[in-house]
Amino acid sequence: MKKLILVFLFTGFGYSAFAQQTQKILEKTNIDHFYTCSLDLLLDTLSINYHLNIVFERDSVSKFDIAEHFFNESLKFVLNKVCSENALHYWTESDGTIYILQNTDDLARLKQLNRLKQTRLGNVKPLIEEPKAPPMHYLFSIGGKVIDQASGESLPSATLRIRNTNISTSTNTDGSFTLFNIPSDTCVVEASFSGYQTDYIRLNAKNINTELVFGMYKALNTLNEVTVLGKKSGVMNTDTKKVGVLQLTPASLDKLPNIGEKDILRAFQLMPGVGATNESSSGAYVRGGTPDQNLVVFDGFTIYQVDHLYGFFSAFNSNAVKDVQLYKGGFSSIYGGRLSSVTEINGKDGNHNEASFGVDLSLLSVNAFAELPLSDKSSLLLAFRRSYQGPLYDKIFKQFNTSTVQAGPGGGGGGPPGGGGFGESTTPASHFYDADVRYNYRMNKTNSITWSFYNGEDKTDNSRALQIPAFLSSTTGGINITDYTEYGNTGSSIKWFSQWNKKVHSNTYITYSSYFNNRVRSASGTSTDSNGNTTSFENGTSEKNNLQDIGVKSEWEWQVDNMFKLLYGGFGSFQKINYSYIQNDTSTLINQHNRAFSGGTYAELEIDPTDKLHLQPGIRDTWFQPTGKLYVEPRFSASYVLNEHYTLKAATGEFYQYMNEVTREDIVNGNRSFWVLSNNSNIPVSEAKHYMAGVSYENDKFLVDVEGYYKTLSNLTQYTIRQTGGGPATATNIEQDFYTGTGRAAGIEILLQKKLGNYTGWLSYTLADAENKFSVFGNNYYPADQDIRHEFKAINMYHYYRWNFSAVFIFSTGHPYTAPLSSYTITTPDGNTSTAFNISGKNSLRYPDYHRLDLSATYDLIKINGNKIGSIGLSLFNVYNHTNIWYREYQLQNYAAITTDVNYLGFTPNITLSLRWK
């Protein structure tokens, strides 16, 4: 067994103060000396002379010889130099101990050897100082904050607990906490947070009356320990007291596979209950819901378009995000205006202590950020991303615009597509960008002002040329398809945070959001029949959708005691939406110009009558001006801890949505959607009711979680086209209008996770059913567009020293769709004639099963002091190049349908370089 040497010095500082003291010694102590000895003897000398706790393996370190003259160099410089010259690293733990490492994964083993050595020698001493006096105060409350020691950034959802008791709590979004009924002023408070070393503070008669600040030190990035549920120590976590809640730490996203760069929304798609097969959207398809039914809030304002580049990038730059929470259903009364789920995103405040910078480069985009301390009270964060049109970018656009083309028979058309396939010619052109700015000003210890700004935009040109094949009929010719789309978001907020006392704090926002989506699509060309007759044709559509949302809200939290917490507040907003849909430059089919004011209040009580039972009743009421009605939404959730392994949980609630992204059915070119406001006539306020229940089992190594849900939906809206008249032979016109329907969704989600070790990951399976019923399509329920009956995901991660390997396999049954069966001639609203389809039953057909395998490998770049300064990553998307269909387009020509399968990406490699510096 290798020998272990330790020089241990016990002092009376608080736990995190050990590391601060060690860092001060390293930076302030200068050495002017000539050393000629082995490295182990040099470390012995430094330990004794400067009272440092240094742990290393003598057998490994003694083989290195040192012959160096240091001329008034800092001790930190000395350690850096001797370690770098001998391929070693050093790491300072929060207890002040310095570990000398040959590999970063040696840390856990050295710490264990250190403990065994001290136990054998009888030198084990507590790192937390013993009480200096007998207890003087009992059953009092304390408050404070948890921050990153290096940057000063607040850490939300950190866990605080009183040692040897059941008293615990979590920090809020601003990193603040309050604990009640503390047994005595000699207790120890413990703070823990994912990716950080645990910190402790011994209470005394003096500090219980001050703000307790936990300065957390980051943990060395070693074992890939990912916890999805239960204890908050991994990439994704949840609160066991709440149902269907996922919490994500963007800093840990590099442990998960990705296509281009770290993506906070796509990471959620790897979990059960969140659809993962829609590559064309980062939007959340949660438990049978659609992306517009998922409320996405960034620093208090709403984001309406959540992705870039066909969904390969989310709208959110992970370098500008501090934490993310996804509520999969039955969510708190704090949130409203959506039927399905909520995604809450909080931006970084920026580094308060020193300037830091970073850049991420890939074959798709460049991503740069800067965090700047402007003064001792203010900080600024700037982040910017932009795509560039390299080989991989072209591949993505060619994949979506060069597709398998088939033709149905001529004459009466009809029948399933048949015949051979051929490619379209495409000149892809597109780009996106987004920018984030966040300014934080701390007026004093209890008040701060934060200004947040976001802007993002996409421009795509999907124009292409389609040659009419000779086997279609006796005609020849071509079709030129023009397809331009641009869309974007702008959002901003001003937040005032105030800690009124230990028990009460508030966040008050003024918010602004805007969104636009403009698309022009047309088809033109000529066809020549066998007699030499040439016919010209041209048709097209133009869509414009823009939205503005101005609001104010105030959210209050009153921690009455350890048993009761009251959440309450008020809100008001003004929305304006315009949408126009014009066909052939002459017929305005839709022309919506709506505005609405809404406002209301909410209240929610969190009750913990015992350390096992948690109850959370709430209510939200909203007055909506267009209907003149007050909408009341009761909510309730509960959880019960059966024992240390089993937890039961349940939730229910009523939810209303006043603004919807309505689907405009387009069987020929693919469905489109647009935002509209509910009114008092043909677009009603949507409603949903949730019923959820689950059970989880957790031990040190594994987690099994099972949840079931059932949702009913009413007053859903869809815009569609239907013929009027006696049938294909006598039809004279078409009718286009908004239609109202109902829906229902049910499912069971199973998660099995391995939490610890070099190999981690999880398996998930979802059995689900999402159905809608619109009278225009018949009297029976049919599969909703987003319905997926079976979905299986296998996430595998393996950590080997600085390497992180991952493999993700996803399988699901196909999405439903509607197809044309036969064609006929109709008269359009502008008086012209055109060919239209008789179609199959609504969503009666399904695309083939979806499946793919993604692989990735990431190598961490580590400084001599153990801090991560970047990474190099290789990702392989859809490794075995399986063809997955996105949707089908149908082009009418001479009573025949040319069918185009628009496919998702095939095999796609990507390389990403990330660098960080200060």
mmCIF file of N, CA and C in Angstrom, residues 128-180:
data_model
loop_
_atom_site.group_PDB
_atom_site.id
_atom_site.type_symbol
_atom_site.label_atom_id
_atom_site.label_comp_id
_atom_site.label_asym_id
_atom_site.label_seq_id
_atom_site.Cartn_x
_atom_site.Cartn_y
_atom_site.Cartn_z
ATOM 1 N N ILE A 128 -15.222 21.677 12.238
ATOM 2 C CA ILE A 128 -16.073 22.734 12.757
ATOM 3 C C ILE A 128 -15.681 22.987 14.200
ATOM 4 N N GLU A 129 -15.434 24.242 14.524
ATOM 5 C CA GLU A 129 -15.009 24.578 15.877
ATOM 6 C C GLU A 129 -16.052 24.160 16.905
ATOM 7 N N GLU A 130 -15.595 23.731 18.037
ATOM 8 C CA GLU A 130 -16.493 23.381 19.132
ATOM 9 C C GLU A 130 -17.130 24.650 19.690
ATOM 10 N N PRO A 131 -18.328 24.528 20.306
ATOM 11 C CA PRO A 131 -18.954 25.724 20.899
ATOM 12 C C PRO A 131 -18.012 26.388 21.915
ATOM 13 N N LYS A 132 -17.927 27.695 21.826
ATOM 14 C CA LYS A 132 -17.050 28.435 22.740
ATOM 15 C C LYS A 132 -17.730 28.742 24.071
ATOM 16 N N ALA A 133 -19.058 28.559 24.118
ATOM 17 C CA ALA A 133 -19.804 28.852 25.349
ATOM 18 C C ALA A 133 -21.032 27.973 25.376
ATOM 19 N N PRO A 134 -21.610 27.764 26.509
ATOM 20 C CA PRO A 134 -22.857 26.984 26.592
ATOM 21 C C PRO A 134 -23.983 27.729 25.877
ATOM 22 N N PRO A 135 -25.021 27.016 25.447
ATOM 23 C CA PRO A 135 -26.128 27.678 24.737
ATOM 24 C C PRO A 135 -26.807 28.742 25.586
ATOM 25 N N MET A 136 -27.169 29.846 24.915
ATOM 26 C CA MET A 136 -27.808 30.966 25.601
ATOM 27 C C MET A 136 -29.172 31.305 24.993
ATOM 28 N N HIS A 137 -29.400 30.916 23.720
ATOM 29 C CA HIS A 137 -30.661 31.237 23.045
ATOM 30 C C HIS A 137 -31.274 29.955 22.503
ATOM 31 N N TYR A 138 -32.604 29.912 22.548
ATOM 32 C CA TYR A 138 -33.317 28.712 22.127
ATOM 33 C C TYR A 138 -34.506 29.088 21.242
ATOM 34 N N LEU A 139 -34.827 28.177 20.305
ATOM 35 C CA LEU A 139 -36.028 28.301 19.452
ATOM 36 C C LEU A 139 -36.126 29.684 18.810
ATOM 37 N N PHE A 140 -35.105 30.058 18.061
ATOM 38 C CA PHE A 140 -35.056 31.340 17.354
ATOM 39 C C PHE A 140 -34.991 31.065 15.849
ATOM 40 N N SER A 141 -35.003 32.098 15.041
ATOM 41 C CA SER A 141 -34.902 31.963 13.589
ATOM 42 C C SER A 141 -33.599 32.586 13.098
ATOM 43 N N ILE A 142 -33.107 32.079 11.982
ATOM 44 C CA ILE A 142 -31.916 32.640 11.342
ATOM 45 C C ILE A 142 -32.204 32.825 9.863
ATOM 46 N N GLY A 143 -31.463 33.700 9.225
ATOM 47 C CA GLY A 143 -31.608 33.946 7.795
ATOM 48 C C GLY A 143 -30.264 34.220 7.172
ATOM 49 N N GLY A 144 -30.200 34.098 5.863
ATOM 50 C CA GLY A 144 -28.940 34.363 5.198
ATOM 51 C C GLY A 144 -29.020 34.123 3.720
ATOM 52 N N LYS A 145 -27.851 33.866 3.133
ATOM 53 C CA LYS A 145 -27.742 33.738 1.691
ATOM 54 C C LYS A 145 -26.661 32.724 1.355
ATOM 55 N N VAL A 146 -26.830 32.038 0.220
ATOM 56 C CA VAL A 146 -25.830 31.099 -0.278
ATOM 57 C C VAL A 146 -25.327 31.622 -1.613
ATOM 58 N N ILE A 147 -23.990 31.770 -1.724
ATOM 59 C CA ILE A 147 -23.399 32.342 -2.924
ATOM 60 C C ILE A 147 -22.222 31.490 -3.389
ATOM 61 N N ASP A 148 -21.833 31.691 -4.632
ATOM 62 C CA ASP A 148 -20.598 31.135 -5.166
ATOM 63 C C ASP A 148 -19.444 31.992 -4.652
ATOM 64 N N GLN A 149 -18.503 31.373 -3.937
ATOM 65 C CA GLN A 149 -17.428 32.133 -3.318
ATOM 66 C C GLN A 149 -16.573 32.864 -4.355
ATOM 67 N N ALA A 150 -16.374 32.249 -5.525
ATOM 68 C CA ALA A 150 -15.499 32.837 -6.527
ATOM 69 C C ALA A 150 -16.147 34.011 -7.252
ATOM 70 N N SER A 151 -17.444 33.904 -7.578
ATOM 71 C CA SER A 151 -18.088 34.937 -8.396
ATOM 72 C C SER A 151 -19.035 35.839 -7.625
ATOM 73 N N GLY A 152 -19.489 35.406 -6.440
ATOM 74 C CA GLY A 152 -20.480 36.171 -5.706
ATOM 75 C C GLY A 152 -21.896 35.943 -6.191
ATOM 76 N N GLU A 153 -22.085 35.046 -7.170
ATOM 77 C CA GLU A 153 -23.404 34.741 -7.727
ATOM 78 C C GLU A 153 -24.244 33.995 -6.698
ATOM 79 N N SER A 154 -25.503 34.398 -6.542
ATOM 80 C CA SER A 154 -26.398 33.696 -5.635
ATOM 81 C C SER A 154 -26.732 32.322 -6.187
ATOM 82 N N LEU A 155 -26.969 31.358 -5.299
ATOM 83 C CA LEU A 155 -27.235 29.977 -5.691
ATOM 84 C C LEU A 155 -28.647 29.583 -5.269
ATOM 85 N N PRO A 156 -29.601 29.538 -6.201
ATOM 86 C CA PRO A 156 -30.967 29.122 -5.872
ATOM 87 C C PRO A 156 -31.064 27.619 -5.684
ATOM 88 N N SER A 157 -32.033 27.194 -4.890
ATOM 89 C CA SER A 157 -32.322 25.775 -4.635
ATOM 90 C C SER A 157 -31.205 25.053 -3.897
ATOM 91 N N ALA A 158 -30.303 25.792 -3.235
ATOM 92 C CA ALA A 158 -29.341 25.148 -2.343
ATOM 93 C C ALA A 158 -30.081 24.651 -1.105
ATOM 94 N N THR A 159 -29.592 23.566 -0.516
ATOM 95 C CA THR A 159 -30.248 22.953 0.636
ATOM 96 C C THR A 159 -29.551 23.359 1.928
ATOM 97 N N LEU A 160 -30.316 23.838 2.898
ATOM 98 C CA LEU A 160 -29.821 24.186 4.229
ATOM 99 C C LEU A 160 -30.473 23.264 5.247
ATOM 100 N N ARG A 161 -29.690 22.777 6.203
ATOM 101 C CA ARG A 161 -30.275 21.956 7.259
ATOM 102 C C ARG A 161 -29.494 22.139 8.553
ATOM 103 N N ILE A 162 -30.192 21.920 9.656
ATOM 104 C CA ILE A 162 -29.560 21.941 10.972
ATOM 105 C C ILE A 162 -29.121 20.521 11.296
ATOM 106 N N ARG A 163 -27.860 20.344 11.554
ATOM 107 C CA ARG A 163 -27.317 19.013 11.824
ATOM 108 C C ARG A 163 -28.044 18.327 12.981
ATOM 109 N N ASN A 164 -28.269 17.025 12.791
ATOM 110 C CA ASN A 164 -28.878 16.171 13.818
ATOM 111 C C ASN A 164 -30.318 16.559 14.133
ATOM 112 N N THR A 165 -30.977 17.238 13.189
ATOM 113 C CA THR A 165 -32.402 17.556 13.328
ATOM 114 C C THR A 165 -33.083 17.308 11.985
ATOM 115 N N ASN A 166 -34.401 17.465 11.941
ATOM 116 C CA ASN A 166 -35.160 17.381 10.690
ATOM 117 C C ASN A 166 -35.457 18.747 10.111
ATOM 118 N N ILE A 167 -34.830 19.788 10.632
ATOM 119 C CA ILE A 167 -35.077 21.156 10.168
ATOM 120 C C ILE A 167 -34.264 21.409 8.912
ATOM 121 N N SER A 168 -34.932 21.765 7.825
ATOM 122 C CA SER A 168 -34.240 22.034 6.563
ATOM 123 C C SER A 168 -35.075 22.971 5.708
ATOM 124 N N THR A 169 -34.449 23.564 4.715
ATOM 125 C CA THR A 169 -35.133 24.433 3.768
ATOM 126 C C THR A 169 -34.269 24.561 2.521
ATOM 127 N N SER A 170 -34.771 25.275 1.518
ATOM 128 C CA SER A 170 -34.022 25.538 0.293
ATOM 129 C C SER A 170 -33.991 27.032 0.030
ATOM 130 N N THR A 171 -32.945 27.497 -0.633
ATOM 131 C CA THR A 171 -32.855 28.911 -0.974
ATOM 132 C C THR A 171 -33.826 29.242 -2.106
ATOM 133 N N ASN A 172 -34.284 30.487 -2.124
ATOM 134 C CA ASN A 172 -35.173 30.933 -3.195
ATOM 135 C C ASN A 172 -34.345 31.330 -4.414
ATOM 136 N N THR A 173 -34.999 31.930 -5.412
ATOM 137 C CA THR A 173 -34.310 32.264 -6.657
ATOM 138 C C THR A 173 -33.198 33.272 -6.457
ATOM 139 N N ASP A 174 -33.206 34.005 -5.350
ATOM 140 C CA ASP A 174 -32.160 34.977 -5.068
ATOM 141 C C ASP A 174 -31.142 34.462 -4.057
ATOM 142 N N GLY A 175 -31.193 33.169 -3.767
ATOM 143 C CA GLY A 175 -30.212 32.564 -2.886
ATOM 144 C C GLY A 175 -30.450 32.771 -1.414
ATOM 145 N N SER A 176 -31.587 33.354 -1.038
ATOM 146 C CA SER A 176 -31.859 33.650 0.370
ATOM 147 C C SER A 176 -32.599 32.492 1.037
ATOM 148 N N PHE A 177 -32.476 32.401 2.366
ATOM 149 C CA PHE A 177 -33.147 31.339 3.110
ATOM 150 C C PHE A 177 -33.496 31.834 4.510
ATOM 151 N N THR A 178 -34.441 31.125 5.144
ATOM 152 C CA THR A 178 -34.814 31.360 6.544
ATOM 153 C C THR A 178 -35.092 30.009 7.195
ATOM 154 N N LEU A 179 -34.578 29.823 8.398
ATOM 155 C CA LEU A 179 -34.827 28.609 9.187
ATOM 156 C C LEU A 179 -35.403 29.013 10.540
ATOM 157 N N PHE A 180 -36.396 28.267 11.019
ATOM 158 C CA PHE A 180 -37.103 28.608 12.248
ATOM 159 C C PHE A 180 -36.889 27.524 13.306
#
